[in-house]
């Protein structure tokens, strides 16, 4: 090894050499588990490995190829294209003539567009290539259905803190790792927590920390790790899982959870404008008329975010989220609006009653337009009692709840019906 031939990164040097050295993924590699059975049978079909970064997707693909004695071709969809696939096919055909099978490992398979993924289909279907695709994105959205149907999807899980701690201890004892370095137990505990299940991140940070201090201390780990940014792919499933958790926490009136998921999104780099729009949606969908002030506050938070930017505007979002979480809840308008749209889209087209029609011309007046209309301020009782839908039609769309301010609406509706009769759907 020379100055111009530096050692490989620690994470690369410590890649497991056999399946037995793999840490974690016991739901796939334990006794009687899917990959264990596959290896015992010697028949490895095409796979999609779906999981977060640093959990061993590439390592597992290499080990599987070695276990079944297959030639391994590794491509990254970030830089590869159809030309590279054709070259892999040519090589696979040459090897098949000699009786050897080929595994094509395609990292970041979700980066391939539909045409590029389709180029793999005939070769996977014929068995020329055994495909192992790796992705951090949900294959349901990012991998073509035709390709998914020809490959088994296996979900890899983030490593536990105990798994990470075990890897770090191995790195300090293995001759391929850092055998001359020691670490304080508190430093390993801290790094195991900060890594968030990512073995590559843990080992890379340990390597940097070891260059700062021997023994490795918590302070060295903190310096090597840098600012802790929670994991979030701003265009991927994690982002939508987080916004879903925020919305559902607000709906269930769990304030701490609502603030936590909001903070995860903000610290993860989410577009605060998008978050503000979702907060407005929460106010309209889940609080509604139980507290009309909620929508005003949500709009004010959105305006604050636009006016102040981040981080100043983030506090307005937090205020709105706390208010919405604690507010009384009603989705009566949300449900009623959905029913109204369904009635329009699926039902018959109802005519406007003649007495409700505008009559700007003499001809329209002669046809009876507007005749018999009871103006509320002249005749409140007659106004409420007249029909506002065709005779005999009662859609029953809106049902006020007894939550918050909406309870007053339900009471007013009840009193109107008692005083004047008719006039619409029954109040709850």
Short mmCIF file of C-alpha atoms in Angstrom, two decimals:
data_model
loop_
_atom_site.label_atom_id
_atom_site.label_comp_id
_atom_site.label_asym_id
_atom_site.label_seq_id
_atom_site.Cartn_x
_atom_site.Cartn_y
_atom_site.Cartn_z
CA UNK A 1 0.00 0.00 0.00
CA UNK A 2 1.36 3.43 -0.98
CA UNK A 3 0.35 7.05 -0.56
CA UNK A 4 -1.47 6.77 -3.85
CA UNK A 5 -3.20 3.55 -2.85
CA UNK A 6 -5.10 4.44 0.35
CA UNK A 7 -6.97 1.77 2.29
CA UNK A 8 -10.61 1.16 1.52
CA UNK A 9 -13.13 2.79 3.88
CA UNK A 10 -13.80 0.89 7.08
CA UNK A 11 -17.33 -0.05 6.02
CA UNK A 12 -15.94 -1.64 2.84
CA UNK A 13 -13.15 -3.49 4.64
CA UNK A 14 -15.61 -5.02 7.10
CA UNK A 15 -18.14 -6.31 4.59
CA UNK A 16 -19.25 -9.80 5.71
CA UNK A 17 -17.45 -12.58 3.89
CA UNK A 18 -20.13 -15.19 4.54
CA UNK A 19 -23.85 -15.12 5.25
CA UNK A 20 -23.11 -16.17 8.83
CA UNK A 21 -21.27 -12.86 9.39
CA UNK A 22 -24.30 -10.76 8.43
CA UNK A 23 -25.66 -8.74 11.35
CA UNK A 24 -29.43 -8.25 11.57
CA UNK A 25 -32.10 -9.35 9.07
CA UNK A 26 -32.88 -12.43 11.14
CA UNK A 27 -36.40 -12.38 9.70
CA UNK A 28 -34.80 -13.34 6.37
CA UNK A 29 -31.70 -15.27 7.40
CA UNK A 30 -32.72 -17.05 10.60
CA UNK A 31 -33.46 -20.79 10.75
CA UNK A 32 -36.33 -21.65 8.41
CA UNK A 33 -36.55 -18.08 7.09
CA UNK A 34 -37.01 -17.22 3.38
CA UNK A 35 -33.40 -16.68 2.30
CA UNK A 36 -32.15 -19.54 4.42
CA UNK A 37 -34.55 -21.91 2.65
CA UNK A 38 -33.54 -20.50 -0.74
CA UNK A 39 -29.85 -21.07 -0.05
CA UNK A 40 -30.51 -24.57 1.20
CA UNK A 41 -32.37 -25.39 -2.01
CA UNK A 42 -29.70 -23.80 -4.22
CA UNK A 43 -32.45 -22.24 -6.40
CA UNK A 44 -32.18 -18.46 -6.26
CA UNK A 45 -34.79 -16.52 -8.20
CA UNK A 46 -34.91 -12.81 -8.97
CA UNK A 47 -35.29 -10.54 -5.95
CA UNK A 48 -36.08 -6.93 -5.09
CA UNK A 49 -34.35 -5.94 -1.83
CA UNK A 50 -36.21 -3.01 -0.30
CA UNK A 51 -34.84 -1.26 2.77
CA UNK A 52 -33.26 1.90 4.19
CA UNK A 53 -29.62 2.86 3.52
CA UNK A 54 -26.81 0.97 5.21
CA UNK A 55 -28.63 -2.25 6.06
CA UNK A 56 -26.62 -4.54 3.78
CA UNK A 57 -28.54 -4.79 0.50
CA UNK A 58 -25.38 -4.81 -1.66
CA UNK A 59 -23.52 -7.12 0.71
CA UNK A 60 -26.40 -9.57 0.81
CA UNK A 61 -26.62 -9.65 -2.99
CA UNK A 62 -22.90 -10.45 -3.29
CA UNK A 63 -23.10 -13.17 -0.65
CA UNK A 64 -26.12 -14.78 -2.30
CA UNK A 65 -24.29 -14.90 -5.62
CA UNK A 66 -21.30 -16.54 -3.93
CA UNK A 67 -23.47 -19.07 -2.11
CA UNK A 68 -25.06 -20.32 -5.34
CA UNK A 69 -21.82 -20.08 -7.38
CA UNK A 70 -23.12 -17.48 -9.83
CA UNK A 71 -21.17 -14.84 -11.73
CA UNK A 72 -21.92 -11.42 -10.23
CA UNK A 73 -22.36 -8.26 -12.30
CA UNK A 74 -22.98 -5.07 -10.33
CA UNK A 75 -24.52 -1.96 -11.89
CA UNK A 76 -25.85 1.24 -10.38
CA UNK A 77 -29.00 2.65 -11.97
CA UNK A 78 -27.67 6.12 -11.14
CA UNK A 79 -25.02 5.87 -13.84
CA UNK A 80 -25.88 2.77 -15.90
CA UNK A 81 -28.19 2.61 -18.90
CA UNK A 82 -29.61 0.20 -21.46
CA UNK A 83 -26.15 -0.09 -23.09
CA UNK A 84 -24.74 -1.48 -19.83
CA UNK A 85 -27.63 -3.94 -19.59
CA UNK A 86 -26.91 -5.14 -23.13
CA UNK A 87 -23.26 -5.70 -22.22
CA UNK A 88 -24.35 -7.67 -19.15
CA UNK A 89 -26.64 -9.79 -21.34
CA UNK A 90 -23.81 -10.50 -23.77
CA UNK A 91 -21.55 -11.58 -20.93
CA UNK A 92 -24.33 -13.74 -19.43
CA UNK A 93 -24.87 -15.50 -22.78
CA UNK A 94 -21.17 -16.24 -23.04
CA UNK A 95 -21.07 -17.66 -19.51
CA UNK A 96 -24.25 -19.69 -19.96
CA UNK A 97 -22.59 -21.48 -22.87
CA UNK A 98 -20.01 -22.62 -20.30
CA UNK A 99 -22.70 -23.71 -17.84
CA UNK A 100 -22.46 -20.75 -15.44
CA UNK A 101 -25.39 -18.61 -14.35
CA UNK A 102 -25.26 -14.82 -13.95
CA UNK A 103 -26.71 -12.57 -11.27
CA UNK A 104 -27.20 -8.95 -12.27
CA UNK A 105 -27.25 -6.69 -9.23
CA UNK A 106 -28.88 -3.34 -9.98
CA UNK A 107 -28.46 -0.87 -7.16
CA UNK A 108 -30.99 1.99 -6.89
CA UNK A 109 -33.23 0.15 -9.35
CA UNK A 110 -35.93 2.79 -8.85
CA UNK A 111 -33.69 5.20 -10.77
CA UNK A 112 -34.30 3.25 -13.98
CA UNK A 113 -37.22 4.61 -15.97
CA UNK A 114 -39.96 2.39 -17.39
CA UNK A 115 -38.18 1.79 -20.70
CA UNK A 116 -34.94 0.85 -18.96
CA UNK A 117 -36.74 -1.52 -16.60
CA UNK A 118 -38.62 -3.05 -19.53
CA UNK A 119 -35.28 -3.81 -21.20
CA UNK A 120 -34.57 -6.27 -18.38
CA UNK A 121 -37.84 -8.19 -18.71
CA UNK A 122 -37.10 -10.70 -21.49
CA UNK A 123 -33.76 -11.68 -19.99
CA UNK A 124 -35.19 -12.11 -16.51
CA UNK A 125 -38.16 -14.05 -17.86
CA UNK A 126 -35.94 -16.38 -19.92
CA UNK A 127 -33.70 -17.02 -16.92
CA UNK A 128 -30.60 -15.68 -18.64
CA UNK A 129 -30.25 -13.12 -15.86
CA UNK A 130 -31.18 -13.53 -12.24
CA UNK A 131 -31.95 -9.99 -11.19
CA UNK A 132 -31.33 -8.67 -7.68
CA UNK A 133 -32.53 -5.09 -7.48
CA UNK A 134 -31.89 -2.88 -4.46
CA UNK A 135 -33.98 0.14 -3.58
CA UNK A 136 -34.71 2.49 -0.72
CA UNK A 137 -38.05 3.41 -2.32
CA UNK A 138 -41.32 1.50 -2.17
CA UNK A 139 -41.25 -0.93 -5.12
CA UNK A 140 -45.03 -0.67 -5.39
CA UNK A 141 -44.54 2.84 -6.79
CA UNK A 142 -41.06 2.76 -8.30
CA UNK A 143 -40.69 -0.66 -9.97
CA UNK A 144 -42.76 -1.66 -12.99
CA UNK A 145 -45.54 -4.16 -12.19
CA UNK A 146 -44.27 -6.48 -14.93
CA UNK A 147 -40.82 -6.59 -13.35
CA UNK A 148 -42.22 -6.92 -9.81
CA UNK A 149 -44.26 -9.93 -10.93
CA UNK A 150 -41.06 -11.68 -11.98
CA UNK A 151 -39.13 -10.94 -8.79
CA UNK A 152 -39.81 -11.62 -5.13
CA UNK A 153 -39.75 -8.51 -2.94
CA UNK A 154 -37.93 -8.87 0.39
CA UNK A 155 -38.02 -6.10 2.99
CA UNK A 156 -34.79 -5.40 4.87
CA UNK A 157 -35.11 -3.68 8.24
CA UNK A 158 -33.01 -0.95 9.81
CA UNK A 159 -30.47 -2.44 12.19
CA UNK A 160 -31.19 -2.21 15.89
CA UNK A 161 -28.94 -0.32 18.29
CA UNK A 162 -27.72 -3.68 19.56
CA UNK A 163 -26.84 -4.69 15.97
CA UNK A 164 -24.91 -1.46 15.42
CA UNK A 165 -23.10 -1.83 18.75
CA UNK A 166 -22.07 -5.36 17.73
CA UNK A 167 -20.69 -4.06 14.41
CA UNK A 168 -18.73 -1.32 16.14
CA UNK A 169 -17.19 -3.80 18.56
CA UNK A 170 -16.27 -6.04 15.64
CA UNK A 171 -14.60 -3.07 13.91
CA UNK A 172 -12.39 -2.50 16.94
CA UNK A 173 -11.34 -6.14 17.23
CA UNK A 174 -11.19 -7.38 13.63
CA UNK A 175 -7.78 -7.19 11.96
CA UNK A 176 -9.50 -5.70 8.90
CA UNK A 177 -10.87 -2.88 11.03
CA UNK A 178 -9.28 -0.73 13.73
CA UNK A 179 -7.55 -3.21 16.04
CA UNK A 180 -5.26 -0.56 17.54
CA UNK A 181 -8.15 1.69 18.56
CA UNK A 182 -10.24 1.49 21.72
CA UNK A 183 -13.47 3.29 22.52
CA UNK A 184 -15.27 4.29 25.67
CA UNK A 185 -18.55 2.38 26.18
CA UNK A 186 -20.47 5.68 26.29
CA UNK A 187 -19.05 6.58 22.87
CA UNK A 188 -20.23 3.32 21.36
CA UNK A 189 -23.66 3.76 22.93
CA UNK A 190 -23.93 7.27 21.52
CA UNK A 191 -22.86 6.23 18.04
CA UNK A 192 -25.21 3.23 18.07
CA UNK A 193 -28.07 5.62 18.73
CA UNK A 194 -27.05 8.35 16.29
CA UNK A 195 -26.57 5.89 13.39
CA UNK A 196 -30.34 5.21 13.26
CA UNK A 197 -29.87 1.68 11.95
CA UNK A 198 -27.38 2.61 9.22
CA UNK A 199 -24.26 0.43 9.49
CA UNK A 200 -22.34 2.40 6.87
CA UNK A 201 -22.94 5.67 8.72
CA UNK A 202 -21.89 4.10 12.03
CA UNK A 203 -18.63 2.68 10.69
CA UNK A 204 -17.73 5.82 8.73
CA UNK A 205 -18.27 7.96 11.82
CA UNK A 206 -16.21 5.58 13.96
CA UNK A 207 -13.34 5.81 11.49
CA UNK A 208 -13.36 9.62 11.63
CA UNK A 209 -13.73 9.65 15.43
CA UNK A 210 -10.75 7.28 15.73
CA UNK A 211 -8.62 9.80 13.86
CA UNK A 212 -9.59 12.44 16.43
CA UNK A 213 -9.16 10.52 19.65
CA UNK A 214 -7.83 7.21 20.97
CA UNK A 215 -9.65 6.03 22.94
CA UNK A 216 -12.73 7.25 21.08
CA UNK A 217 -14.79 9.48 23.38
CA UNK A 218 -18.40 10.70 23.14
CA UNK A 219 -17.00 14.14 22.31
CA UNK A 220 -15.04 12.69 19.38
CA UNK A 221 -18.15 10.88 18.15
CA UNK A 222 -20.17 14.09 18.31
CA UNK A 223 -17.51 16.00 16.40
CA UNK A 224 -17.13 13.26 13.79
CA UNK A 225 -20.86 12.83 13.31
CA UNK A 226 -21.61 16.52 12.81
CA UNK A 227 -25.11 17.90 13.08
CA UNK A 228 -27.71 15.22 13.59
CA UNK A 229 -30.26 15.50 10.82
CA UNK A 230 -33.13 12.99 11.02
CA UNK A 231 -33.50 10.74 8.01
CA UNK A 232 -36.10 11.87 5.50
CA UNK A 233 -36.24 11.50 1.74
CA UNK A 234 -38.06 14.64 0.67
CA UNK A 235 -39.49 12.92 -2.39
CA UNK A 236 -39.91 9.42 -1.03
CA UNK A 237 -42.04 7.27 1.22
CA UNK A 238 -40.48 8.57 4.46
CA UNK A 239 -41.76 12.07 3.70
CA UNK A 240 -45.33 10.90 3.18
CA UNK A 241 -45.17 8.62 6.22
CA UNK A 242 -44.14 11.61 8.34
CA UNK A 243 -46.88 13.92 7.07
CA UNK A 244 -49.37 11.10 7.61
CA UNK A 245 -48.16 10.65 11.19
CA UNK A 246 -48.46 14.39 11.80
CA UNK A 247 -51.99 14.56 10.42
CA UNK A 248 -53.20 11.51 12.33
CA UNK A 249 -51.61 12.74 15.59
CA UNK A 250 -53.39 16.09 15.27
CA UNK A 251 -56.67 14.33 14.49
CA UNK A 252 -56.30 12.17 17.62
CA UNK A 253 -55.49 15.23 19.82
CA UNK A 254 -51.99 13.95 20.73
CA UNK A 255 -50.04 17.18 21.16
CA UNK A 256 -46.56 15.78 21.89
CA UNK A 257 -46.70 13.40 18.94
CA UNK A 258 -47.92 16.22 16.69
CA UNK A 259 -45.02 18.46 17.70
CA UNK A 260 -42.51 15.61 17.33
CA UNK A 261 -43.57 14.69 13.78
CA UNK A 262 -43.64 18.38 12.82
CA UNK A 263 -40.11 18.80 14.16
CA UNK A 264 -38.95 15.68 12.27
CA UNK A 265 -40.24 17.17 9.02
CA UNK A 266 -38.79 20.64 9.61
CA UNK A 267 -35.38 19.32 10.72
CA UNK A 268 -35.39 16.85 7.82
CA UNK A 269 -35.64 19.73 5.35
CA UNK A 270 -39.31 19.52 4.37
CA UNK A 271 -40.79 22.39 2.38
CA UNK A 272 -42.47 24.47 5.09
CA UNK A 273 -44.92 25.81 2.53
CA UNK A 274 -46.12 22.28 1.86
CA UNK A 275 -46.41 21.56 5.59
CA UNK A 276 -48.38 24.79 6.09
CA UNK A 277 -50.82 23.81 3.34
CA UNK A 278 -51.37 20.45 5.03
CA UNK A 279 -52.01 22.20 8.34
CA UNK A 280 -54.70 24.29 6.63
CA UNK A 281 -56.17 21.07 5.26
CA UNK A 282 -56.24 19.56 8.79
CA UNK A 283 -58.17 22.58 10.08
CA UNK A 284 -60.81 22.24 7.36
CA UNK A 285 -61.03 18.44 7.36
CA UNK A 286 -60.77 17.45 11.01
CA UNK A 287 -61.77 20.49 13.08
CA UNK A 288 -64.25 22.14 10.76
CA UNK A 289 -67.18 23.87 12.41
CA UNK A 290 -66.35 22.45 15.81
CA UNK A 291 -63.98 25.43 16.02
CA UNK A 292 -64.13 27.85 13.05
CA UNK A 293 -61.20 29.77 14.57
CA UNK A 294 -58.91 26.83 13.70
CA UNK A 295 -59.02 27.54 9.98
CA UNK A 296 -58.26 31.23 10.57
CA UNK A 297 -55.25 30.32 12.72
CA UNK A 298 -54.00 27.80 10.15
CA UNK A 299 -54.23 30.43 7.39
CA UNK A 300 -52.37 32.89 9.63
CA UNK A 301 -49.63 30.27 10.19
CA UNK A 302 -49.33 29.74 6.44
CA UNK A 303 -49.00 33.52 5.93
CA UNK A 304 -46.40 33.70 8.70
CA UNK A 305 -44.32 30.98 7.06
CA UNK A 306 -44.48 32.83 3.75
CA UNK A 307 -43.67 36.19 5.35
CA UNK A 308 -40.97 35.14 7.83
CA UNK A 309 -39.47 32.04 6.26
CA UNK A 310 -37.63 29.46 8.36
CA UNK A 311 -36.78 29.21 11.22
CA UNK A 312 -38.87 32.19 12.41
CA UNK A 313 -42.04 31.01 10.70
CA UNK A 314 -41.66 27.48 12.11
CA UNK A 315 -42.95 28.68 15.47
CA UNK A 316 -46.22 29.78 13.88
CA UNK A 317 -46.61 26.27 12.46
CA UNK A 318 -45.96 24.77 15.89
CA UNK A 319 -48.56 27.09 17.41
CA UNK A 320 -51.12 26.09 14.82
CA UNK A 321 -50.40 22.38 15.24
CA UNK A 322 -50.82 22.58 19.03
CA UNK A 323 -54.08 24.51 18.63
CA UNK A 324 -55.46 22.04 16.09
CA UNK A 325 -54.47 19.06 18.21
CA UNK A 326 -56.30 20.45 21.24
CA UNK A 327 -59.33 21.77 19.34
CA UNK A 328 -62.64 19.88 19.31
CA UNK A 329 -62.94 17.75 16.21
CA UNK A 330 -65.65 17.45 13.54
CA UNK A 331 -65.46 16.11 10.03
CA UNK A 332 -69.15 16.73 9.36
CA UNK A 333 -68.50 19.29 6.60
CA UNK A 334 -65.82 17.05 5.06
CA UNK A 335 -68.25 14.11 4.96
CA UNK A 336 -71.16 16.28 3.76
CA UNK A 337 -69.07 17.74 0.95
CA UNK A 338 -68.04 14.27 -0.20
CA UNK A 339 -71.68 13.16 -0.19
CA UNK A 340 -72.69 16.28 -2.15
CA UNK A 341 -70.07 15.54 -4.81
CA UNK A 342 -71.20 11.92 -4.98
CA UNK A 343 -74.83 12.99 -5.39
CA UNK A 344 -73.87 15.29 -8.25
CA UNK A 345 -71.61 12.77 -9.99
CA UNK A 346 -73.73 9.65 -9.54
CA UNK A 347 -77.30 10.87 -9.09
CA UNK A 348 -79.82 12.44 -11.43
CA UNK A 349 -79.47 16.12 -12.32
CA UNK A 350 -82.01 17.92 -10.16
CA UNK A 351 -83.84 20.95 -11.58
CA UNK A 352 -83.82 24.23 -9.68
CA UNK A 353 -87.31 24.80 -8.18
CA UNK A 354 -89.14 27.54 -10.10
CA UNK A 355 -89.57 29.82 -7.09
CA UNK A 356 -85.77 29.89 -6.57
CA UNK A 357 -84.97 30.86 -10.17
CA UNK A 358 -83.85 34.34 -11.06
CA UNK A 359 -86.24 36.31 -13.29
CA UNK A 360 -84.34 39.19 -14.96
CA UNK A 361 -86.66 39.31 -18.06
CA UNK A 362 -90.40 39.68 -18.58
CA UNK A 363 -90.55 36.33 -20.38
CA UNK A 364 -88.98 34.55 -17.43
CA UNK A 365 -91.41 36.24 -15.05
CA UNK A 366 -94.28 35.13 -17.24
CA UNK A 367 -93.01 31.56 -16.91
CA UNK A 368 -93.34 31.84 -13.14
CA UNK A 369 -89.64 32.23 -12.33
CA UNK A 370 -89.26 33.54 -8.77
CA UNK A 371 -93.00 33.47 -8.08
CA UNK A 372 -93.83 32.63 -4.48
CA UNK A 373 -90.29 33.06 -3.18
CA UNK A 374 -90.31 33.95 0.54
CA UNK A 375 -87.55 36.46 1.35
CA UNK A 376 -86.09 35.56 4.73
CA UNK A 377 -85.97 39.08 6.13
CA UNK A 378 -89.61 39.66 5.19
CA UNK A 379 -90.89 36.25 6.24
CA UNK A 380 -88.41 34.09 8.24
CA UNK A 381 -90.96 31.34 8.90
CA UNK A 382 -92.07 31.12 5.29
CA UNK A 383 -88.49 31.32 4.07
CA UNK A 384 -87.40 28.34 6.13
CA UNK A 385 -90.52 26.33 5.37
CA UNK A 386 -90.29 26.58 1.58
CA UNK A 387 -88.50 23.91 -0.49
CA UNK A 388 -84.96 24.53 -1.70
CA UNK A 389 -84.72 21.20 -3.54
CA UNK A 390 -87.29 19.66 -5.87
CA UNK A 391 -90.46 18.42 -4.18
CA UNK A 392 -89.90 15.18 -2.27
CA UNK A 393 -86.08 15.30 -2.44
CA UNK A 394 -84.18 15.11 0.87
CA UNK A 395 -80.47 14.46 0.38
CA UNK A 396 -79.54 14.38 4.07
CA UNK A 397 -75.94 15.45 3.47
CA UNK A 398 -74.95 17.43 6.55
CA UNK A 399 -75.17 16.11 10.11
CA UNK A 400 -73.72 18.47 12.73
CA UNK A 401 -71.96 16.94 15.69
CA UNK A 402 -72.09 17.93 19.34
CA UNK A 403 -68.42 19.00 19.33
CA UNK A 404 -67.44 22.54 20.29
CA UNK A 405 -69.00 25.41 18.41
CA UNK A 406 -70.85 23.02 16.09
CA UNK A 407 -73.07 21.98 18.98
CA UNK A 408 -74.59 25.48 18.72
CA UNK A 409 -75.31 24.86 15.03
CA UNK A 410 -77.07 21.60 15.85
CA UNK A 411 -79.16 23.32 18.52
CA UNK A 412 -80.14 26.18 16.19
CA UNK A 413 -81.16 23.70 13.50
CA UNK A 414 -83.26 21.77 15.98
CA UNK A 415 -85.06 24.91 17.15
CA UNK A 416 -85.72 26.07 13.57
CA UNK A 417 -87.26 22.74 12.71
CA UNK A 418 -89.39 22.76 15.83
CA UNK A 419 -90.59 26.32 15.16
CA UNK A 420 -91.14 26.12 11.42
CA UNK A 421 -91.01 22.44 10.42
CA UNK A 422 -89.29 20.83 7.43
CA UNK A 423 -86.34 22.54 5.84
CA UNK A 424 -83.74 19.83 5.39
CA UNK A 425 -82.00 16.77 6.85
CA UNK A 426 -82.36 15.80 10.46
CA UNK A 427 -79.75 17.09 12.84
CA UNK A 428 -77.91 14.53 14.95
#
